[in-house]
């Protein structure tokens, strides 16, 4: 099977990704149905804060923008600390205004089949996700599709891997991190018109190598980005340090 190698750019540091990500958002807003799928996690905090400034100062107009996100901890309503919508709104308050206006579509935290189906249909009615931002777990997960998740899944409830819960421990301390989440599936993610995956820091280097150099296999869910025809991978030098020289520098 032929695979589309994503465009891979190795940047001097994570901050260098910010103007590229903001340019992706500007390009999205030139689309007729600009629906942006946010990713959460430390990888995107600086981007969300930079986007907040752009929106607040009117350099990026939010009127036409529609937004959603990849995943939510099971049972975490949008205003619950530790949850993904709460994180997005804390870093980019304009998203909370969009939530109130009904132009930000939160992943249903109850995870019932009916609400997941309704969410998927709402995304379709909004024209489908045009730009999907993605992080990668150090175990290679994509959203909360943990290793072993079949590539044909849509939105579903999943059990978090041990490393995923470990990485979330500080976020929930002194409580235990949740064990379950509602996540966009690999099949859903692949439907987006464009994917932009970011990975920064040495802890991600083995997962980045598996994503770009291993098999395209559910053992490394992120490897599926190589099946997408319009995928961009932004790495800092540390995240790229286990790649050989065959990846073009950005
Ligand atoms: P991080 O999470 O941005 O906090 O590293 C990314 C992920 O787990 O997908």
Short mmCIF file of C-alpha atoms and ligand atoms in Angstrom, two decimals:
data_model
loop_
_atom_site.label_atom_id
_atom_site.label_comp_id
_atom_site.label_asym_id
_atom_site.label_seq_id
_atom_site.Cartn_x
_atom_site.Cartn_y
_atom_site.Cartn_z
CA UNK A 1 0.00 0.00 0.00
CA UNK A 2 1.35 3.41 -0.83
CA UNK A 3 1.59 5.91 2.00
CA UNK A 4 1.70 9.67 1.76
CA UNK A 5 4.66 10.72 3.82
CA UNK A 6 3.56 13.84 5.70
CA UNK A 7 5.44 17.07 5.30
CA UNK A 8 7.81 17.12 8.28
CA UNK A 9 9.42 20.31 9.51
CA UNK A 10 12.09 20.31 12.18
CA UNK A 11 12.08 23.65 13.94
CA UNK A 12 14.75 25.17 16.18
CA UNK A 13 12.29 25.24 19.08
CA UNK A 14 8.61 24.95 19.93
CA UNK A 15 8.08 28.71 19.76
CA UNK A 16 8.93 28.60 16.06
CA UNK A 17 5.73 26.62 15.50
CA UNK A 18 3.52 29.50 16.68
CA UNK A 19 3.55 31.64 13.51
CA UNK A 20 3.09 28.50 11.38
CA UNK A 21 0.06 27.42 13.42
CA UNK A 22 -1.45 30.91 13.30
CA UNK A 23 -0.94 30.91 9.52
CA UNK A 24 -2.82 27.60 9.35
CA UNK A 25 -5.72 29.23 11.20
CA UNK A 26 -5.66 32.21 8.82
CA UNK A 27 -5.73 29.83 5.84
CA UNK A 28 -8.61 27.95 7.47
CA UNK A 29 -10.59 31.17 7.74
CA UNK A 30 -10.36 31.58 3.97
CA UNK A 31 -12.32 28.31 3.62
CA UNK A 32 -16.11 28.46 3.18
CA UNK A 33 -16.76 26.38 6.33
CA UNK A 34 -13.89 27.10 8.73
CA UNK A 35 -14.31 24.39 11.37
CA UNK A 36 -11.18 24.01 13.51
CA UNK A 37 -10.53 20.94 15.62
CA UNK A 38 -8.38 21.86 18.61
CA UNK A 39 -6.04 19.51 20.42
CA UNK A 40 -5.35 19.98 24.12
CA UNK A 41 -2.28 19.25 26.23
CA UNK A 42 0.87 21.14 27.04
CA UNK A 43 1.98 21.04 23.40
CA UNK A 44 -0.71 23.55 22.43
CA UNK A 45 -0.83 25.86 25.46
CA UNK A 46 1.39 28.54 23.94
CA UNK A 47 -0.53 28.37 20.66
CA UNK A 48 -3.88 28.77 22.43
CA UNK A 49 -2.56 31.78 24.31
CA UNK A 50 -1.16 33.30 21.11
CA UNK A 51 -4.47 32.68 19.33
CA UNK A 52 -6.30 34.35 22.22
CA UNK A 53 -4.25 37.51 21.65
CA UNK A 54 -4.88 37.44 17.90
CA UNK A 55 -8.62 37.05 18.44
CA UNK A 56 -8.78 39.67 21.17
CA UNK A 57 -6.91 42.22 19.08
CA UNK A 58 -9.01 41.45 16.02
CA UNK A 59 -6.09 40.28 13.87
CA UNK A 60 -7.96 37.02 13.47
CA UNK A 61 -11.75 37.44 13.17
CA UNK A 62 -13.70 34.79 15.05
CA UNK A 63 -17.12 35.53 13.54
CA UNK A 64 -16.97 32.84 10.88
CA UNK A 65 -14.91 30.43 12.95
CA UNK A 66 -16.48 27.21 14.20
CA UNK A 67 -14.53 25.01 16.57
CA UNK A 68 -14.46 21.67 18.28
CA UNK A 69 -11.84 19.48 19.93
CA UNK A 70 -10.62 15.91 20.02
CA UNK A 71 -11.53 14.41 23.34
CA UNK A 72 -12.87 14.87 26.86
CA UNK A 73 -12.57 12.99 30.12
CA UNK A 74 -15.72 10.97 30.75
CA UNK A 75 -18.14 12.93 32.93
CA UNK A 76 -16.24 16.23 32.69
CA UNK A 77 -18.71 19.00 31.86
CA UNK A 78 -17.22 22.04 30.05
CA UNK A 79 -16.79 24.04 33.27
CA UNK A 80 -15.05 21.28 35.23
CA UNK A 81 -11.38 21.93 36.02
CA UNK A 82 -9.11 19.29 34.56
CA UNK A 83 -11.39 18.81 31.56
CA UNK A 84 -10.43 19.66 28.01
CA UNK A 85 -13.02 22.37 27.36
CA UNK A 86 -12.05 23.98 30.65
CA UNK A 87 -8.41 23.92 29.53
CA UNK A 88 -9.24 25.40 26.13
CA UNK A 89 -11.33 28.18 27.69
CA UNK A 90 -8.70 29.00 30.30
CA UNK A 91 -6.05 29.52 27.65
CA UNK A 92 -8.28 31.06 25.00
CA UNK A 93 -11.37 32.71 26.58
CA UNK A 94 -12.86 33.49 23.16
CA UNK A 95 -13.67 29.79 22.94
CA UNK A 96 -15.95 30.10 25.97
CA UNK A 97 -17.81 32.92 24.24
CA UNK A 98 -18.13 30.65 21.21
CA UNK A 99 -19.42 27.86 23.46
CA UNK A 100 -22.08 30.24 24.80
CA UNK A 101 -23.01 31.29 21.24
CA UNK A 102 -23.21 27.67 20.06
CA UNK A 103 -20.32 27.94 17.61
CA UNK A 104 -17.95 25.78 19.68
CA UNK A 105 -19.06 22.15 19.65
CA UNK A 106 -17.88 20.32 22.78
CA UNK A 107 -17.28 16.57 22.73
CA UNK A 108 -20.21 15.11 24.70
CA UNK A 109 -18.80 14.23 28.08
CA UNK A 110 -21.55 11.68 28.82
CA UNK A 111 -20.25 9.44 26.03
CA UNK A 112 -23.64 7.92 25.21
CA UNK A 113 -24.01 6.51 21.68
CA UNK A 114 -26.87 8.94 20.97
CA UNK A 115 -24.89 12.03 21.98
CA UNK A 116 -21.77 10.87 20.14
CA UNK A 117 -23.84 10.33 17.00
CA UNK A 118 -25.48 13.76 17.40
CA UNK A 119 -22.04 15.37 17.85
CA UNK A 120 -20.71 13.71 14.71
CA UNK A 121 -23.76 14.83 12.76
CA UNK A 122 -23.34 18.38 14.02
CA UNK A 123 -19.74 18.41 12.79
CA UNK A 124 -20.91 17.15 9.39
CA UNK A 125 -23.62 19.83 9.19
CA UNK A 126 -20.92 22.43 9.90
CA UNK A 127 -19.03 21.15 6.85
CA UNK A 128 -16.71 18.75 8.70
CA UNK A 129 -13.43 19.56 10.41
CA UNK A 130 -11.22 21.43 7.94
CA UNK A 131 -8.10 21.80 10.10
CA UNK A 132 -7.40 19.24 12.83
CA UNK A 133 -4.61 20.00 15.27
CA UNK A 134 -3.00 16.96 16.88
CA UNK A 135 -0.51 16.13 19.59
CA UNK A 136 1.04 12.73 20.12
CA UNK A 137 1.30 10.77 23.35
CA UNK A 138 4.66 9.36 24.35
CA UNK A 139 3.04 5.95 23.70
CA UNK A 140 2.08 7.09 20.19
CA UNK A 141 -1.57 7.78 20.95
CA UNK A 142 -3.56 10.15 18.79
CA UNK A 143 -6.32 11.95 20.70
CA UNK A 144 -7.18 9.22 23.23
CA UNK A 145 -6.82 6.43 20.68
CA UNK A 146 -4.39 4.34 22.66
CA UNK A 147 -2.12 1.72 21.04
CA UNK A 148 -4.17 -1.17 19.68
CA UNK A 149 -7.24 0.90 18.81
CA UNK A 150 -8.47 -0.13 15.35
CA UNK A 151 -8.20 2.55 12.67
CA UNK A 152 -11.90 2.28 11.74
CA UNK A 153 -13.36 3.69 14.96
CA UNK A 154 -15.44 6.88 15.15
CA UNK A 155 -16.19 8.74 18.40
CA UNK A 156 -16.13 6.29 21.29
CA UNK A 157 -15.48 5.87 25.00
CA UNK A 158 -12.05 4.51 25.83
CA UNK A 159 -9.95 3.41 28.79
CA UNK A 160 -6.80 5.46 29.22
CA UNK A 161 -3.39 3.80 29.03
CA UNK A 162 -1.18 3.76 32.12
CA UNK A 163 1.32 6.25 30.62
CA UNK A 164 -1.53 8.59 29.62
CA UNK A 165 -2.86 8.61 33.19
CA UNK A 166 0.67 9.10 34.52
CA UNK A 167 1.14 12.12 32.24
CA UNK A 168 -2.19 13.53 33.49
CA UNK A 169 -1.35 13.01 37.17
CA UNK A 170 -0.12 16.56 37.85
CA UNK A 171 -3.23 17.98 36.19
CA UNK A 172 -5.51 16.20 38.68
CA UNK A 173 -3.39 16.07 41.85
CA UNK A 174 -4.21 15.40 44.65
CA UNK A 175 -7.02 13.42 42.99
CA UNK A 176 -6.35 10.38 40.84
CA UNK A 177 -6.48 11.02 37.09
CA UNK A 178 -9.63 9.74 35.36
CA UNK A 179 -9.62 6.26 33.86
CA UNK A 180 -11.95 6.86 30.92
CA UNK A 181 -12.46 9.42 28.19
CA UNK A 182 -14.59 10.15 25.17
CA UNK A 183 -12.45 10.44 22.07
CA UNK A 184 -12.61 11.16 18.41
CA UNK A 185 -11.68 7.97 16.55
CA UNK A 186 -8.94 7.50 13.99
CA UNK A 187 -11.55 7.26 11.20
CA UNK A 188 -13.00 10.61 12.34
CA UNK A 189 -9.58 12.26 12.48
CA UNK A 190 -8.70 11.08 8.98
CA UNK A 191 -11.84 12.78 7.61
CA UNK A 192 -10.43 16.23 8.39
CA UNK A 193 -9.28 18.13 5.30
CA UNK A 194 -5.88 18.94 6.84
CA UNK A 195 -3.94 17.57 9.81
CA UNK A 196 -1.22 19.47 11.68
CA UNK A 197 0.54 17.40 14.33
CA UNK A 198 3.00 18.96 16.77
CA UNK A 199 5.49 17.18 19.00
CA UNK A 200 8.02 18.96 21.20
CA UNK A 201 10.61 17.67 23.63
CA UNK A 202 12.82 14.61 23.98
CA UNK A 203 10.11 12.56 25.74
CA UNK A 204 8.26 12.40 22.41
CA UNK A 205 11.27 11.30 20.33
CA UNK A 206 10.58 7.50 20.43
CA UNK A 207 6.89 8.03 19.54
CA UNK A 208 7.86 10.40 16.72
CA UNK A 209 10.27 7.80 15.34
CA UNK A 210 7.55 5.12 15.51
CA UNK A 211 5.05 7.45 13.85
CA UNK A 212 7.29 8.30 10.91
CA UNK A 213 9.60 5.29 10.59
CA UNK A 214 7.64 2.29 11.93
CA UNK A 215 4.77 0.45 10.32
CA UNK A 216 1.45 2.17 9.72
CA UNK A 217 -0.15 0.15 12.41
CA UNK A 218 -2.53 0.51 15.39
CA UNK A 219 0.47 -0.28 17.61
CA UNK A 220 1.37 3.38 16.96
CA UNK A 221 -1.94 5.16 16.31
CA UNK A 222 -0.20 8.36 15.19
CA UNK A 223 1.40 6.46 12.29
CA UNK A 224 -1.95 6.83 10.55
CA UNK A 225 -1.12 10.46 9.71
CA UNK A 226 0.97 8.90 6.90
CA UNK A 227 -2.33 7.79 5.31
CA UNK A 228 -3.61 11.37 5.09
CA UNK A 229 -3.01 13.34 1.92
CA UNK A 230 -2.52 16.72 3.62
CA UNK A 231 -0.63 16.28 6.86
CA UNK A 232 2.03 18.54 8.34
CA UNK A 233 4.21 17.43 11.25
CA UNK A 234 5.99 20.14 13.25
CA UNK A 235 8.81 18.95 15.51
CA UNK A 236 11.41 20.67 17.61
CA UNK A 237 14.96 19.30 17.48
CA UNK A 238 14.53 17.21 20.62
CA UNK A 239 11.39 15.46 19.38
CA UNK A 240 13.14 14.79 16.06
CA UNK A 241 16.38 13.49 17.52
CA UNK A 242 15.69 9.79 16.83
CA UNK A 243 14.90 10.35 13.16
CA UNK A 244 17.52 9.64 10.55
CA UNK A 245 18.60 12.26 8.05
CA UNK A 246 16.01 11.32 5.45
CA UNK A 247 13.48 13.77 6.85
CA UNK A 248 13.70 17.14 5.17
CA UNK A 249 14.49 19.96 7.57
CA UNK A 250 11.90 22.72 7.58
P1 LIG B 1 0.83 16.87 25.62
O1 LIG B 1 -0.18 15.71 25.24
O2 LIG B 1 0.61 17.97 24.64
O3 LIG B 1 0.42 17.28 27.01
O4 LIG B 1 2.20 16.29 25.55
C1 LIG B 1 -0.26 15.30 23.91
C2 LIG B 1 -1.03 14.02 23.81
O5 LIG B 1 -1.08 13.26 24.78
O6 LIG B 1 -1.61 13.77 22.74
#
